[in-house]
Amino acid sequence: MKKRAISTTLALVTLSSCVMASSNQANNAPLIIQQQGSFTVGGIVKTSAGNYNPRPEITIAKTDNNFIDVYQANINNGGQTLHGDHATIAYQIPVNSKALPLVFLHGAGQSMRSWQTTPDGREGWNNLFLRKNYSVYLVDQPRRGWSGRSTVDNAISATPDDQFWFAQFRMGEYPHFFKNVAFPTDKASVAQFFRQMTPNTGAFDEEVISASLDALFERIGHGILVTHSQGGSVGWLTGIKSPDKVTAIVAIEPGNFPFPQGEVPKPIESSFGGIAPNKVSKTDFDKLTNIPIIIYFGDNISDTPSHIQGEDQWRIRLALARQWADIVNKHGGDVQVIHLPTVGIKGNTHFMMQDLNNMEIADHLSNWLKEKGLDK
Amino acid sequence: MKKRAISTTLALVTLSSCVMASSNQANNAPLIIQQQGSFTVGGIVKTSAGNYNPRPEITIAKTDNNFIDVYQANINNGGQTLHGDHATIAYQIPVNSKALPLVFLHGAGQSMRSWQTTPDGREGWNNLFLRKNYSVYLVDQPRRGWSGRSTVDNAISATPDDQFWFAQFRMGEYPHFFKNVAFPTDKASVAQFFRQMTPNTGAFDEEVISASLDALFERIGHGILVTHSQGGSVGWLTGIKSPDKVTAIVAIEPGNFPFPQGEVPKPIESSFGGIAPNKVSKTDFDKLTNIPIIIYFGDNISDTPSHIQGEDQWRIRLALARQWADIVNKHGGDVQVIHLPTVGIKGNTHFMMQDLNNMEIADHLSNWLKEKGLDK
């Protein structure tokens, strides 16, 4: 088993702003934005039985602050609609933008804020890619963040679980950070990071989410889809739904991969919960062999089973990513798996787009896009 | 009782884009943004009893996709934190920005999208005020949108209620729009409008929300607070909490007003639910007499009781606004209530910042800011 020194504590590290200054050469030039705004895509309309009555008989007191009762009396008649399960998109188009925009989809428990900023206030990938002249479309998936209007009920539990996510997002073993971690470890930044989380307002549903992204590509035409974590599986489904419009897929530490029937590998064990590979039809799988794909994994991922949650959870996913890449490429596809430490980029957590070296990784991706001719 | 012709239906109106072109002279010049990003302010940390164990005994199968079970086993030990009840802020600072930024707080069932855009894709007040060189801070209040992480549990019900809101937001009497409505009435725009809504992820709490705004003003220094609807009451509380930093308050159709003890008027009756005036101490009330305040109300608000929900719901609130303004001004304050039709601006719904003439109203506000010397 891989042994890793974990020594940096929340309390001890106070130098993050110095680290920041040396890792990122911030660009202070203004952003010149030709157009920006937001809109929704996809979704369904749910209708209640009954007939809407705009002048219902309301028998309650007329003088109280009884808005909720009035609301209830009004909807009791039914015959009303609910527009839900859409995605919300915030977009910015810089002047002289490249032809292919980047579409960014967040992961579990997150929103489009994943891409906007960093916990210590440096620029996120939104700004960094605007500076590289890409148009940027940020997604809040159906039933998350701005897209909170769900067509199914949901209960939200205010259960303290920050430490679980600290482990799963591979910051370290709480309260210790990984020794080489490329993340701002000061208390204020860590609090900002935890406060990025936002819950599902309806059950997570890959079909609903990929349908909304399909509608987005229908609206904007071709584009490059960038996914994070749980969003990875949605990204593969979107590529299958819109193979002619999703021009490339960039997956940051995706959670699972769609294997073609007959070539599905065994589940991989972990003491922290295993992973059973996803399956799709060979016809659907083949669509992904026509799309250039790059998959990134960060640092502090173990080669062998580890007692540290983050090391072990991403060990099994990196292993599955490599198996999947081999199969896609065997069938004529173009998948690269980049394990960042092997290209000299160290210390990355599960949130590499927010890490202290997020510019370096943006540059790596930018070079790949250029290599594939996707930066025109 | 006031009688009003309501004849425009969803199906008949197809000319909204023409109306749009004549009401709004869109500015296509690029926006030049010196800085943009997002962050959170305020909030609390909730901690569970027990001791966090990063290496819990997990007895479930190691090979399944059993992430939820693993999560449950992990949090069962307790000793974890939840960072919640913060507000999330998206900001843009244009080059050569004015000294005082605008801080925008949404209303019930909405998010910062209220200010970003319009249902038919024209520019929202965010862009329009950036073009006037104001820095803009958009708020998702605690337990809404991006700030979904709540410290209290919540149940979200997917109850169809679009028609209730259509009435309450004073579009017309569903499916008919008010005859002169300054809102894009085509089907696609109306669907986009309904899809702006997003639910509470925890109980609405004015104290929690105003505390987060107080923290925002603590961070940014002086600013002009612009509220919408339910956000109005939060705005008054914020002015009371930060009277030295909230330099002015602009309230778009606020729902209620804080009267000083001893001068609280009677509740006002309505067939659609009445309104009982809010109360505050005289000391708190006096703080609002030092802040210039402008309050906007739109069109299709009845003078006398009406059988149309929107006409009647805003009749009682406009009446209360006038009573409140009189009392504040009697105590040396500076409150103006602008009922738009009386200054020649017609057809406005409850969402005047998104209406077809939203530029005209932005200009009106801009003139008031200039008149008060707040535009330096």
mmCIF file of C-alpha atoms in Angstrom, chain B residues 86-345:
data_model
loop_
_atom_site.group_PDB
_atom_site.id
_atom_site.type_symbol
_atom_site.label_atom_id
_atom_site.label_comp_id
_atom_site.label_asym_id
_atom_site.label_seq_id
_atom_site.Cartn_x
_atom_site.Cartn_y
_atom_site.Cartn_z
ATOM 1 C CA HIS B 86 -24.570 32.278 3.473
ATOM 2 C CA ALA B 87 -25.464 34.487 0.525
ATOM 3 C CA THR B 88 -23.644 34.017 -2.770
ATOM 4 C CA ILE B 89 -22.577 37.080 -4.713
ATOM 5 C CA ALA B 90 -21.666 37.357 -8.403
ATOM 6 C CA TYR B 91 -19.968 40.641 -9.172
ATOM 7 C CA GLN B 92 -18.730 42.572 -12.178
ATOM 8 C CA ILE B 93 -16.686 45.751 -11.963
ATOM 9 C CA PRO B 94 -16.471 47.736 -15.201
ATOM 10 C CA VAL B 95 -13.423 49.832 -16.093
ATOM 11 C CA ASN B 96 -13.743 53.385 -14.735
ATOM 12 C CA SER B 97 -16.455 52.312 -12.343
ATOM 13 C CA LYS B 98 -18.362 54.741 -10.162
ATOM 14 C CA ALA B 99 -17.546 54.813 -6.446
ATOM 15 C CA LEU B 100 -20.834 53.311 -5.236
ATOM 16 C CA PRO B 101 -21.754 49.837 -6.468
ATOM 17 C CA LEU B 102 -25.303 48.571 -6.881
ATOM 18 C CA VAL B 103 -26.275 45.495 -4.845
ATOM 19 C CA PHE B 104 -29.276 43.643 -6.261
ATOM 20 C CA LEU B 105 -31.493 41.368 -4.138
ATOM 21 C CA HIS B 106 -34.215 39.228 -5.801
ATOM 22 C CA GLY B 107 -37.733 38.489 -4.564
ATOM 23 C CA ALA B 108 -39.799 35.398 -3.666
ATOM 24 C CA GLY B 109 -39.126 32.263 -5.702
ATOM 25 C CA GLN B 110 -36.407 34.008 -7.703
ATOM 26 C CA SER B 111 -32.628 34.218 -7.867
ATOM 27 C CA MET B 112 -30.090 36.751 -9.135
ATOM 28 C CA ARG B 113 -31.283 35.822 -12.622
ATOM 29 C CA SER B 114 -33.999 38.458 -12.045
ATOM 30 C CA TRP B 115 -31.411 41.115 -12.836
ATOM 31 C CA GLN B 116 -29.243 39.331 -15.388
ATOM 32 C CA THR B 117 -31.507 38.957 -18.320
ATOM 33 C CA THR B 118 -35.053 39.158 -19.626
ATOM 34 C CA PRO B 119 -37.371 36.337 -20.725
ATOM 35 C CA ASP B 120 -36.865 37.264 -24.379
ATOM 36 C CA GLY B 121 -33.091 37.573 -24.094
ATOM 37 C CA ARG B 122 -32.695 41.342 -23.970
ATOM 38 C CA GLU B 123 -30.212 42.771 -21.504
ATOM 39 C CA GLY B 124 -31.204 42.853 -17.859
ATOM 40 C CA TRP B 125 -30.362 45.566 -15.346
ATOM 41 C CA ASN B 126 -27.024 43.908 -14.658
ATOM 42 C CA ASN B 127 -25.820 44.787 -18.145
ATOM 43 C CA LEU B 128 -27.691 48.074 -18.335
ATOM 44 C CA PHE B 129 -26.079 49.427 -15.151
ATOM 45 C CA LEU B 130 -22.637 48.103 -16.127
ATOM 46 C CA ARG B 131 -23.101 50.226 -19.242
ATOM 47 C CA LYS B 132 -23.770 53.179 -16.928
ATOM 48 C CA ASN B 133 -20.430 52.391 -15.216
ATOM 49 C CA TYR B 134 -21.825 51.024 -11.988
ATOM 50 C CA SER B 135 -20.210 47.991 -10.360
ATOM 51 C CA VAL B 136 -22.863 45.344 -9.915
ATOM 52 C CA TYR B 137 -23.197 42.797 -7.096
ATOM 53 C CA LEU B 138 -25.950 40.220 -7.639
ATOM 54 C CA VAL B 139 -27.199 38.248 -4.627
ATOM 55 C CA ASP B 140 -28.567 34.717 -4.293
ATOM 56 C CA GLN B 141 -29.967 34.963 -0.784
ATOM 57 C CA PRO B 142 -29.332 32.240 1.823
ATOM 58 C CA ARG B 143 -31.298 29.044 1.030
ATOM 59 C CA ARG B 144 -31.957 29.964 -2.607
ATOM 60 C CA GLY B 145 -30.200 29.185 -5.914
ATOM 61 C CA TRP B 146 -26.432 28.905 -5.548
ATOM 62 C CA SER B 147 -26.805 29.476 -1.795
ATOM 63 C CA GLY B 148 -28.760 26.250 -1.425
ATOM 64 C CA ARG B 149 -26.805 24.913 1.536
ATOM 65 C CA SER B 150 -29.207 25.469 4.444
ATOM 66 C CA THR B 151 -28.676 24.731 8.134
ATOM 67 C CA VAL B 152 -32.335 23.649 8.437
ATOM 68 C CA ASP B 153 -34.083 20.768 6.686
ATOM 69 C CA ASN B 154 -36.663 21.511 4.021
ATOM 70 C CA ALA B 155 -39.244 19.689 1.924
ATOM 71 C CA ILE B 156 -39.659 20.879 -1.643
ATOM 72 C CA SER B 157 -43.023 20.252 -3.227
ATOM 73 C CA ALA B 158 -43.264 20.094 -7.018
ATOM 74 C CA THR B 159 -46.739 21.639 -7.019
ATOM 75 C CA PRO B 160 -47.906 23.239 -10.270
ATOM 76 C CA ASP B 161 -48.522 26.905 -9.470
ATOM 77 C CA ASP B 162 -47.366 28.920 -12.504
ATOM 78 C CA GLN B 163 -50.818 30.494 -12.869
ATOM 79 C CA PHE B 164 -50.790 31.717 -9.271
ATOM 80 C CA TRP B 165 -47.527 33.510 -9.933
ATOM 81 C CA PHE B 166 -48.730 34.816 -13.294
ATOM 82 C CA ALA B 167 -51.528 36.524 -11.351
ATOM 83 C CA GLN B 168 -49.403 37.639 -8.404
ATOM 84 C CA PHE B 169 -46.656 38.985 -10.675
ATOM 85 C CA ARG B 170 -49.335 41.040 -12.433
ATOM 86 C CA MET B 171 -49.033 39.743 -15.966
ATOM 87 C CA GLY B 172 -52.830 39.678 -16.290
ATOM 88 C CA GLU B 173 -55.588 37.185 -15.509
ATOM 89 C CA TYR B 174 -54.384 33.898 -16.942
ATOM 90 C CA PRO B 175 -54.364 33.112 -19.848
ATOM 91 C CA HIS B 176 -55.012 36.757 -20.719
ATOM 92 C CA PHE B 177 -52.354 39.417 -20.362
ATOM 93 C CA PHE B 178 -53.301 42.944 -19.352
ATOM 94 C CA LYS B 179 -54.099 44.830 -22.550
ATOM 95 C CA ASN B 180 -51.198 47.269 -22.283
ATOM 96 C CA VAL B 181 -48.716 44.838 -20.748
ATOM 97 C CA ALA B 182 -45.050 45.749 -21.354
ATOM 98 C CA PHE B 183 -43.976 42.118 -21.175
ATOM 99 C CA PRO B 184 -42.971 39.725 -23.988
ATOM 100 C CA THR B 185 -46.094 37.625 -24.368
ATOM 101 C CA ASP B 186 -44.888 35.022 -26.854
ATOM 102 C CA LYS B 187 -44.967 31.436 -25.619
ATOM 103 C CA ALA B 188 -41.193 30.952 -25.516
ATOM 104 C CA SER B 189 -40.645 34.076 -23.415
ATOM 105 C CA VAL B 190 -43.388 33.139 -20.986
ATOM 106 C CA ALA B 191 -41.844 29.669 -20.561
ATOM 107 C CA GLN B 192 -38.430 31.266 -19.944
ATOM 108 C CA PHE B 193 -40.037 33.501 -17.347
ATOM 109 C CA PHE B 194 -41.627 30.608 -15.453
ATOM 110 C CA ARG B 195 -38.293 28.738 -15.573
ATOM 111 C CA GLN B 196 -36.573 31.576 -13.697
ATOM 112 C CA MET B 197 -38.312 30.411 -10.540
ATOM 113 C CA THR B 198 -36.338 28.350 -8.048
ATOM 114 C CA PRO B 199 -37.470 27.179 -4.607
ATOM 115 C CA ASN B 200 -36.311 27.763 -1.052
ATOM 116 C CA THR B 201 -33.993 25.014 0.168
ATOM 117 C CA GLY B 202 -34.699 26.075 3.769
ATOM 118 C CA ALA B 203 -37.294 28.324 5.393
ATOM 119 C CA PHE B 204 -37.310 31.969 4.265
ATOM 120 C CA ASP B 205 -35.764 33.951 7.123
ATOM 121 C CA GLU B 206 -35.353 37.725 6.943
ATOM 122 C CA GLU B 207 -32.899 37.754 9.848
ATOM 123 C CA VAL B 208 -30.609 35.205 8.179
ATOM 124 C CA ILE B 209 -30.770 37.004 4.846
ATOM 125 C CA SER B 210 -30.234 40.519 6.200
ATOM 126 C CA ALA B 211 -27.314 39.226 8.291
ATOM 127 C CA SER B 212 -25.661 37.951 5.098
ATOM 128 C CA LEU B 213 -26.217 41.307 3.371
ATOM 129 C CA ASP B 214 -24.787 43.088 6.396
ATOM 130 C CA ALA B 215 -21.678 40.910 5.919
ATOM 131 C CA LEU B 216 -21.618 41.860 2.230
ATOM 132 C CA PHE B 217 -21.647 45.593 3.014
ATOM 133 C CA GLU B 218 -18.988 44.982 5.658
ATOM 134 C CA ARG B 219 -16.846 43.533 2.868
ATOM 135 C CA ILE B 220 -17.514 45.998 0.055
ATOM 136 C CA GLY B 221 -18.043 49.183 2.067
ATOM 137 C CA HIS B 222 -20.686 51.631 0.885
ATOM 138 C CA GLY B 223 -23.259 50.724 -1.735
ATOM 139 C CA ILE B 224 -26.772 51.200 -3.071
ATOM 140 C CA LEU B 225 -29.158 48.359 -2.257
ATOM 141 C CA VAL B 226 -31.769 47.510 -4.902
ATOM 142 C CA THR B 227 -34.462 45.077 -3.780
ATOM 143 C CA HIS B 228 -37.363 43.358 -5.475
ATOM 144 C CA SER B 229 -40.691 42.340 -3.925
ATOM 145 C CA GLN B 230 -40.220 40.036 -0.894
ATOM 146 C CA GLY B 231 -36.601 41.247 -0.829
ATOM 147 C CA GLY B 232 -37.970 44.665 0.138
ATOM 148 C CA SER B 233 -38.468 43.732 3.775
ATOM 149 C CA VAL B 234 -34.953 42.293 3.852
ATOM 150 C CA GLY B 235 -33.701 45.574 2.426
ATOM 151 C CA TRP B 236 -35.270 47.654 5.201
ATOM 152 C CA LEU B 237 -33.700 45.341 7.793
ATOM 153 C CA THR B 238 -30.331 45.614 6.072
ATOM 154 C CA GLY B 239 -30.569 49.389 6.114
ATOM 155 C CA ILE B 240 -31.243 49.175 9.846
ATOM 156 C CA LYS B 241 -28.284 46.813 10.375
ATOM 157 C CA SER B 242 -25.811 48.786 8.212
ATOM 158 C CA PRO B 243 -27.127 52.381 8.206
ATOM 159 C CA ASP B 244 -23.601 53.719 7.708
ATOM 160 C CA LYS B 245 -22.886 51.522 4.656
ATOM 161 C CA VAL B 246 -26.239 51.303 2.846
ATOM 162 C CA THR B 247 -26.047 54.660 1.112
ATOM 163 C CA ALA B 248 -29.447 54.414 -0.594
ATOM 164 C CA ILE B 249 -32.275 51.916 -1.026
ATOM 165 C CA VAL B 250 -34.192 51.320 -4.236
ATOM 166 C CA ALA B 251 -37.211 49.079 -3.702
ATOM 167 C CA ILE B 252 -39.058 47.601 -6.680
ATOM 168 C CA GLU B 253 -42.608 46.786 -5.515
ATOM 169 C CA PRO B 254 -41.700 45.808 -1.951
ATOM 170 C CA GLY B 255 -44.174 43.626 -0.084
ATOM 171 C CA ASN B 256 -44.152 45.329 3.312
ATOM 172 C CA PHE B 257 -42.717 48.252 5.316
ATOM 173 C CA PRO B 258 -41.376 48.722 8.856
ATOM 174 C CA PHE B 259 -43.525 51.209 10.775
ATOM 175 C CA PRO B 260 -42.359 52.714 14.062
ATOM 176 C CA GLN B 261 -44.160 51.523 17.162
ATOM 177 C CA GLY B 262 -47.047 53.852 17.956
ATOM 178 C CA GLU B 263 -47.532 54.789 14.310
ATOM 179 C CA VAL B 264 -48.478 51.420 12.821
ATOM 180 C CA PRO B 265 -51.520 51.720 10.552
ATOM 181 C CA LYS B 266 -54.364 49.210 10.411
ATOM 182 C CA PRO B 267 -54.030 46.062 8.298
ATOM 183 C CA ILE B 268 -55.395 46.490 4.767
ATOM 184 C CA GLU B 269 -58.007 44.044 3.511
ATOM 185 C CA SER B 270 -57.953 42.157 0.231
ATOM 186 C CA SER B 271 -60.012 39.253 -1.078
ATOM 187 C CA PHE B 272 -56.732 37.658 -2.066
ATOM 188 C CA GLY B 273 -55.124 37.919 1.396
ATOM 189 C CA GLY B 274 -54.534 41.075 3.363
ATOM 190 C CA ILE B 275 -51.452 42.758 4.671
ATOM 191 C CA ALA B 276 -50.580 43.616 8.266
ATOM 192 C CA PRO B 277 -47.870 46.310 8.420
ATOM 193 C CA ASN B 278 -44.478 45.348 9.844
ATOM 194 C CA LYS B 279 -43.291 46.978 13.076
ATOM 195 C CA VAL B 280 -39.891 48.087 14.333
ATOM 196 C CA SER B 281 -38.651 50.115 17.271
ATOM 197 C CA LYS B 282 -38.517 53.874 16.816
ATOM 198 C CA THR B 283 -34.709 53.703 17.159
ATOM 199 C CA ASP B 284 -34.471 51.266 14.252
ATOM 200 C CA PHE B 285 -37.028 53.183 12.215
ATOM 201 C CA ASP B 286 -35.030 56.387 12.637
ATOM 202 C CA LYS B 287 -32.044 54.803 10.900
ATOM 203 C CA LEU B 288 -34.081 54.613 7.707
ATOM 204 C CA THR B 289 -34.825 58.339 7.864
ATOM 205 C CA ASN B 290 -31.152 59.003 7.056
ATOM 206 C CA ILE B 291 -31.086 56.930 3.862
ATOM 207 C CA PRO B 292 -32.458 58.255 0.544
ATOM 208 C CA ILE B 293 -35.101 55.794 -0.633
ATOM 209 C CA ILE B 294 -37.015 55.392 -3.880
ATOM 210 C CA ILE B 295 -39.876 52.910 -4.275
ATOM 211 C CA TYR B 296 -41.234 51.887 -7.703
ATOM 212 C CA PHE B 297 -44.629 50.423 -8.531
ATOM 213 C CA GLY B 298 -45.768 49.455 -12.050
ATOM 214 C CA ASP B 299 -49.034 49.559 -13.948
ATOM 215 C CA ASN B 300 -52.364 47.736 -13.638
ATOM 216 C CA ILE B 301 -52.631 48.360 -9.924
ATOM 217 C CA SER B 302 -56.200 49.145 -8.926
ATOM 218 C CA ASP B 303 -57.198 52.179 -6.835
ATOM 219 C CA THR B 304 -60.132 50.304 -5.335
ATOM 220 C CA PRO B 305 -60.758 46.612 -4.530
ATOM 221 C CA SER B 306 -60.602 44.444 -7.650
ATOM 222 C CA HIS B 307 -61.537 40.838 -8.469
ATOM 223 C CA ILE B 308 -58.240 40.482 -10.291
ATOM 224 C CA GLN B 309 -55.560 39.086 -7.988
ATOM 225 C CA GLY B 310 -52.612 41.116 -9.270
ATOM 226 C CA GLU B 311 -54.517 44.400 -9.359
ATOM 227 C CA ASP B 312 -55.702 43.880 -5.806
ATOM 228 C CA GLN B 313 -52.536 42.462 -4.231
ATOM 229 C CA TRP B 314 -50.516 45.455 -5.357
ATOM 230 C CA ARG B 315 -53.300 47.926 -4.588
ATOM 231 C CA ILE B 316 -52.858 47.184 -0.881
ATOM 232 C CA ARG B 317 -49.063 47.310 -1.042
ATOM 233 C CA LEU B 318 -48.941 50.579 -2.976
ATOM 234 C CA ALA B 319 -51.362 52.058 -0.429
ATOM 235 C CA LEU B 320 -49.146 50.915 2.430
ATOM 236 C CA ALA B 321 -46.049 52.258 0.670
ATOM 237 C CA ARG B 322 -47.647 55.706 0.530
ATOM 238 C CA GLN B 323 -48.550 55.612 4.216
ATOM 239 C CA TRP B 324 -45.015 54.554 5.095
ATOM 240 C CA ALA B 325 -43.403 57.239 2.924
ATOM 241 C CA ASP B 326 -45.533 59.895 4.633
ATOM 242 C CA ILE B 327 -44.420 58.753 8.082
ATOM 243 C CA VAL B 328 -40.718 58.470 7.142
ATOM 244 C CA ASN B 329 -40.764 61.898 5.531
ATOM 245 C CA LYS B 330 -42.621 63.380 8.501
ATOM 246 C CA HIS B 331 -39.661 62.201 10.616
ATOM 247 C CA GLY B 332 -37.142 63.885 8.344
ATOM 248 C CA GLY B 333 -36.591 61.075 5.890
ATOM 249 C CA ASP B 334 -36.371 61.118 2.094
ATOM 250 C CA VAL B 335 -38.700 58.583 0.494
ATOM 251 C CA GLN B 336 -40.263 58.900 -2.951
ATOM 252 C CA VAL B 337 -42.937 56.510 -4.185
ATOM 253 C CA ILE B 338 -42.996 56.402 -7.974
ATOM 254 C CA HIS B 339 -46.157 54.913 -9.442
ATOM 255 C CA LEU B 340 -44.865 54.564 -12.999
ATOM 256 C CA PRO B 341 -48.065 55.329 -14.942
ATOM 257 C CA THR B 342 -48.170 58.751 -13.224
ATOM 258 C CA VAL B 343 -44.800 59.604 -14.825
ATOM 259 C CA GLY B 344 -45.930 58.281 -18.210
ATOM 260 C CA ILE B 345 -44.345 54.808 -18.039
#
